[in-house]
Amino acid sequence: MKRFQKVVVIAMALLLSLKASTVEAADYTVTSNDSLSSLSKLFNTSVSTLQATNNFKVNSLSKGDVIFVPAHVHKVKSGESLFKIAGKYGIPLSSLKRANYRTGTSIVPGEKLLIPGVSPYRIADAVISYSSSELDLLARLIEAEAAGESLQAKIAVGAVVINRVQSGDWAPTITKVIYQKFDSYYQFTPVKNGMIKNTPSAESKRAARLAIFGSDPSRGAIFYFDQTCKNSWLWAKPQTARIDHMVFAK
C-alpha cells in the first residue's frame, strides 16, 4: 500500500497561515507497530474515517505508508518541554511521544509536533470526491506546472483543477478535468508533452491534498499561466492572484 512517499509531518493550515499552531489534518508516517485500530484511538477518530479519508479499503497498513490523520500541530517555543506541551493540551505524555515517533524527551524551539486526539477530522472537509489515483494525478500536474515555485503556488495550481470540477462548466472529476480537450487541444500542457507522467515531489503531493481539502490561494481561479506568457486571451481574463511567477485568473 505504498501509494504515498514518506514526507515530513506537517499540518495543512499551518502551511497556509504560518501560525504557531493550528487544528487540521496532518500527514503521519506509519511505523511497524501501528494499525488502523491503534491509530484511530491515538487520533480520536474511527477506523472507517481513516479509511475513507485516505481512500483505501484494506484493513492493514504497511510501515512507511503516509496517511492523513486528525491533528493539531504545535510549534515548540523556548522553555517548553514535552511534559508541559502534553499538559497544555490535556493528553498523555505517552500519546504525544508516540504521535511524534519519540522515545526520549528532547525537543528544540521551532520544532513542530503533532498533537493527537485534539480535534476529530471530518470527511466533509474534502471539497470534492476523489480517489487515491486522482490525488496522485493532481500531484503530478502540480509538479509539472509549478516545480520550483512556492508551496502556495503549487496549492493554487491544484485549486484551479478543483475549482473547475466544482464549477459545473468543466468536467466533473479531477481526472476528466486534467485530460479534458477543447477543439482537440489539451487544457494542460503537461498532458501533451508527457511531463504529467513524472513522479511528484513530497511538496507537490502535499499541495494536492491541501487543494482537495479546500485550500485555495488562487481565490477561485480557473486558469493559470506563467508571467512570461504571451497569450493575450489569458492576460485579458480577470486576475485573482499572482504568486511567485504565476498568474491566476477567472
Short mmCIF file of C-alpha atoms in Angstrom, two decimals:
data_model
loop_
_atom_site.label_atom_id
_atom_site.label_comp_id
_atom_site.label_asym_id
_atom_site.label_seq_id
_atom_site.Cartn_x
_atom_site.Cartn_y
_atom_site.Cartn_z
CA MET A 1 0.00 0.00 0.00
CA LYS A 2 2.92 2.32 -0.76
CA ARG A 3 0.76 4.86 -2.52
CA PHE A 4 2.32 7.73 -0.63
CA GLN A 5 6.00 8.54 -0.13
CA LYS A 6 7.31 9.42 3.28
CA VAL A 7 7.05 13.13 3.99
CA VAL A 8 7.66 15.39 6.95
CA VAL A 9 4.68 15.61 9.31
CA ILE A 10 3.03 18.98 8.79
CA ALA A 11 -0.45 20.40 9.09
CA MET A 12 -2.29 21.95 6.19
CA ALA A 13 -3.45 25.10 7.91
CA LEU A 14 -0.04 25.68 9.44
CA LEU A 15 1.42 25.93 5.97
CA LEU A 16 -1.20 28.42 4.92
CA SER A 17 -1.48 30.64 7.96
CA LEU A 18 2.07 30.35 9.33
CA LYS A 19 0.63 30.45 12.82
CA ALA A 20 2.39 28.81 15.71
CA SER A 21 -0.23 26.08 15.93
CA THR A 22 -3.42 25.02 14.23
CA VAL A 23 -6.09 22.35 14.16
CA GLU A 24 -6.16 20.43 10.91
CA ALA A 25 -5.33 17.21 9.17
CA ALA A 26 -1.70 16.16 9.03
CA ASP A 27 0.48 13.50 7.48
CA TYR A 28 1.51 10.63 9.72
CA THR A 29 4.11 8.06 8.66
CA VAL A 30 3.13 4.55 9.71
CA THR A 31 5.55 2.59 11.90
CA SER A 32 5.88 -1.17 12.27
CA ASN A 33 3.76 -1.16 15.43
CA ASP A 34 0.84 0.82 14.01
CA SER A 35 -2.57 -0.45 12.92
CA LEU A 36 -5.74 1.29 11.82
CA SER A 37 -7.29 0.42 15.14
CA SER A 38 -4.44 1.79 17.25
CA LEU A 39 -4.15 4.96 15.17
CA SER A 40 -7.88 5.61 15.33
CA LYS A 41 -7.62 5.54 19.12
CA LEU A 42 -4.49 7.68 19.19
CA PHE A 43 -6.00 10.36 16.95
CA ASN A 44 -9.52 10.24 18.38
CA THR A 45 -11.27 9.09 15.23
CA SER A 46 -12.65 5.86 13.75
CA VAL A 47 -11.17 3.19 11.51
CA SER A 48 -13.82 3.86 8.86
CA THR A 49 -12.99 7.57 8.90
CA LEU A 50 -9.28 6.88 8.42
CA GLN A 51 -10.09 4.50 5.58
CA ALA A 52 -12.43 6.92 3.85
CA THR A 53 -10.19 9.94 4.33
CA ASN A 54 -7.24 8.11 2.82
CA ASN A 55 -9.23 6.36 0.11
CA PHE A 56 -8.26 2.81 0.87
CA LYS A 57 -10.40 -0.19 1.72
CA VAL A 58 -7.87 -2.58 3.20
CA ASN A 59 -7.75 -3.18 6.92
CA SER A 60 -3.98 -3.24 7.27
CA LEU A 61 -1.14 -0.74 7.00
CA SER A 62 2.46 -1.11 5.94
CA LYS A 63 5.47 0.53 7.54
CA GLY A 64 6.29 3.74 5.67
CA ASP A 65 2.75 4.42 4.47
CA VAL A 66 1.76 8.05 4.93
CA ILE A 67 -1.84 8.70 5.93
CA PHE A 68 -3.99 11.71 6.73
CA VAL A 69 -4.86 11.95 10.43
CA PRO A 70 -6.75 14.48 12.56
CA ALA A 71 -4.20 16.55 14.40
CA HIS A 72 -3.20 19.82 15.93
CA VAL A 73 0.33 20.99 15.14
CA HIS A 74 2.25 22.80 17.84
CA LYS A 75 5.41 24.82 17.20
CA VAL A 76 7.79 24.39 20.10
CA LYS A 77 8.72 27.58 21.95
CA SER A 78 11.79 28.27 24.05
CA GLY A 79 11.43 26.83 27.53
CA GLU A 80 8.81 24.24 26.61
CA SER A 81 9.11 20.52 27.26
CA LEU A 82 7.15 17.51 26.07
CA PHE A 83 5.68 17.24 29.55
CA LYS A 84 4.47 20.87 29.51
CA ILE A 85 3.06 20.55 25.99
CA ALA A 86 1.19 17.36 26.86
CA GLY A 87 -0.25 19.10 29.92
CA LYS A 88 -1.26 22.15 27.91
CA TYR A 89 -3.38 20.05 25.56
CA GLY A 90 -4.57 17.60 28.19
CA ILE A 91 -3.16 14.50 26.55
CA PRO A 92 -0.95 11.72 27.93
CA LEU A 93 2.78 12.26 27.50
CA SER A 94 2.99 8.77 26.02
CA SER A 95 0.50 9.71 23.28
CA LEU A 96 2.43 12.86 22.42
CA LYS A 97 5.67 10.90 22.17
CA ARG A 98 4.11 8.14 20.09
CA ALA A 99 2.49 10.55 17.61
CA ASN A 100 5.90 12.11 17.05
CA TYR A 101 8.00 8.92 16.98
CA ARG A 102 9.80 9.83 20.21
CA THR A 103 11.40 7.57 22.74
CA GLY A 104 13.22 10.34 24.60
CA THR A 105 12.07 13.78 25.70
CA SER A 106 14.45 16.07 23.82
CA ILE A 107 12.87 18.87 21.74
CA VAL A 108 14.16 22.13 20.25
CA PRO A 109 12.49 25.53 19.72
CA GLY A 110 10.88 25.84 16.31
CA GLU A 111 10.21 22.13 16.03
CA LYS A 112 6.67 21.14 15.01
CA LEU A 113 4.88 18.44 16.97
CA LEU A 114 1.69 16.55 16.20
CA ILE A 115 -0.87 16.85 18.97
CA PRO A 116 -3.10 13.75 18.69
CA GLY A 117 -6.72 13.49 19.69
CA VAL A 118 -7.43 17.22 19.83
CA SER A 119 -9.92 17.67 17.02
CA PRO A 120 -11.90 14.98 15.15
CA TYR A 121 -11.22 15.05 11.41
CA ARG A 122 -14.24 15.38 9.15
CA ILE A 123 -14.56 13.70 5.75
CA ALA A 124 -16.65 16.67 4.67
CA ASP A 125 -13.51 18.79 4.71
CA ALA A 126 -12.67 17.30 1.31
CA VAL A 127 -14.46 19.66 -1.06
CA ILE A 128 -14.89 17.08 -3.84
CA SER A 129 -14.89 13.30 -4.16
CA TYR A 130 -11.55 11.85 -5.21
CA SER A 131 -9.60 8.62 -5.41
CA SER A 132 -6.00 7.91 -4.44
CA SER A 133 -5.10 7.73 -8.14
CA GLU A 134 -6.62 11.18 -8.68
CA LEU A 135 -4.67 12.57 -5.75
CA ASP A 136 -1.53 11.26 -7.41
CA LEU A 137 -2.56 12.63 -10.81
CA LEU A 138 -3.19 16.08 -9.36
CA ALA A 139 0.19 15.99 -7.61
CA ARG A 140 1.87 15.10 -10.91
CA LEU A 141 0.19 18.02 -12.66
CA ILE A 142 1.28 20.35 -9.87
CA GLU A 143 4.84 19.07 -10.10
CA ALA A 144 4.92 19.55 -13.87
CA GLU A 145 3.41 23.02 -13.77
CA ALA A 146 4.93 24.50 -10.62
CA ALA A 147 8.18 22.73 -9.78
CA GLY A 148 10.46 25.34 -8.27
CA GLU A 149 7.58 27.55 -7.18
CA SER A 150 6.48 28.01 -3.57
CA LEU A 151 4.02 25.75 -1.80
CA GLN A 152 1.38 28.46 -2.11
CA ALA A 153 1.76 28.49 -5.90
CA LYS A 154 1.60 24.72 -6.03
CA ILE A 155 -1.60 24.67 -3.97
CA ALA A 156 -3.08 27.34 -6.23
CA VAL A 157 -2.40 25.22 -9.32
CA GLY A 158 -4.21 22.32 -7.69
CA ALA A 159 -7.04 24.62 -6.65
CA VAL A 160 -7.64 25.61 -10.27
CA VAL A 161 -8.38 21.98 -11.07
CA ILE A 162 -10.66 21.68 -8.05
CA ASN A 163 -12.45 24.91 -8.99
CA ARG A 164 -13.11 23.54 -12.45
CA VAL A 165 -14.53 20.33 -11.03
CA GLN A 166 -16.83 22.33 -8.77
CA SER A 167 -17.89 24.88 -11.37
CA GLY A 168 -20.27 22.72 -13.40
CA ASP A 169 -18.82 24.28 -16.56
CA TRP A 170 -15.96 21.83 -16.90
CA ALA A 171 -15.55 18.08 -16.49
CA PRO A 172 -16.89 16.63 -13.21
CA THR A 173 -13.80 14.85 -11.87
CA ILE A 174 -10.11 15.58 -11.34
CA THR A 175 -9.09 13.05 -13.97
CA LYS A 176 -11.52 14.33 -16.57
CA VAL A 177 -10.59 17.96 -15.95
CA ILE A 178 -6.88 17.27 -16.32
CA TYR A 179 -7.33 15.26 -19.52
CA GLN A 180 -10.06 17.49 -20.94
CA LYS A 181 -9.73 18.76 -24.52
CA PHE A 182 -11.29 21.72 -26.30
CA ASP A 183 -11.02 21.92 -30.08
CA SER A 184 -8.64 18.93 -29.92
CA TYR A 185 -6.26 20.82 -27.56
CA TYR A 186 -5.43 19.60 -24.07
CA GLN A 187 -6.13 22.16 -21.37
CA PHE A 188 -2.91 21.37 -19.54
CA THR A 189 0.40 21.29 -21.39
CA PRO A 190 1.99 18.53 -19.23
CA VAL A 191 -0.62 16.10 -20.57
CA LYS A 192 0.50 16.84 -24.12
CA ASN A 193 4.25 16.85 -23.52
CA GLY A 194 4.26 13.85 -21.20
CA MET A 195 5.51 15.62 -18.09
CA ILE A 196 2.31 14.52 -16.35
CA LYS A 197 3.99 11.11 -16.04
CA ASN A 198 6.84 12.40 -13.90
CA THR A 199 6.98 11.44 -10.23
CA PRO A 200 5.72 14.26 -7.98
CA SER A 201 7.71 15.62 -5.07
CA ALA A 202 6.51 15.32 -1.50
CA GLU A 203 5.61 19.01 -1.56
CA SER A 204 3.51 18.60 -4.71
CA LYS A 205 1.67 15.72 -3.05
CA ARG A 206 1.08 17.87 -0.02
CA ALA A 207 -0.18 20.69 -2.22
CA ALA A 208 -2.60 18.34 -3.96
CA ARG A 209 -4.07 17.28 -0.63
CA LEU A 210 -4.38 20.85 0.54
CA ALA A 211 -6.25 21.82 -2.62
CA ILE A 212 -8.59 18.85 -2.38
CA PHE A 213 -9.36 19.78 1.22
CA GLY A 214 -10.32 23.32 0.31
CA SER A 215 -7.20 25.48 0.36
CA ASP A 216 -7.34 28.00 -2.49
CA PRO A 217 -4.65 30.68 -2.73
CA SER A 218 -5.82 31.24 -6.32
CA ARG A 219 -9.01 32.84 -4.97
CA GLY A 220 -11.39 30.95 -7.18
CA ALA A 221 -9.32 30.94 -10.36
CA ILE A 222 -9.99 28.53 -13.21
CA PHE A 223 -6.94 29.49 -15.27
CA TYR A 224 -3.26 29.90 -14.50
CA PHE A 225 -0.25 30.83 -16.58
CA ASP A 226 3.36 31.91 -16.25
CA GLN A 227 4.06 35.62 -16.08
CA THR A 228 6.10 35.32 -19.30
CA CYS A 229 3.06 34.05 -21.20
CA LYS A 230 2.34 35.91 -24.46
CA ASN A 231 -1.27 34.75 -24.78
CA SER A 232 -3.36 37.94 -24.88
CA TRP A 233 -6.57 35.95 -24.36
CA LEU A 234 -5.32 34.75 -20.96
CA TRP A 235 -3.99 38.16 -19.96
CA ALA A 236 -7.42 39.63 -20.70
CA LYS A 237 -9.03 37.42 -18.05
CA PRO A 238 -9.82 38.98 -14.65
CA GLN A 239 -6.87 38.17 -12.42
CA THR A 240 -7.48 36.76 -8.96
CA ALA A 241 -3.93 36.29 -7.67
CA ARG A 242 -0.25 36.46 -8.52
CA ILE A 243 2.02 34.04 -6.71
CA ASP A 244 5.73 33.81 -7.49
CA HIS A 245 6.00 33.61 -11.30
CA MET A 246 2.40 32.50 -11.80
CA VAL A 247 -0.77 34.41 -12.60
CA PHE A 248 -4.24 33.11 -11.72
CA ALA A 249 -7.45 34.26 -13.39
CA LYS A 250 -11.15 33.58 -13.91
#
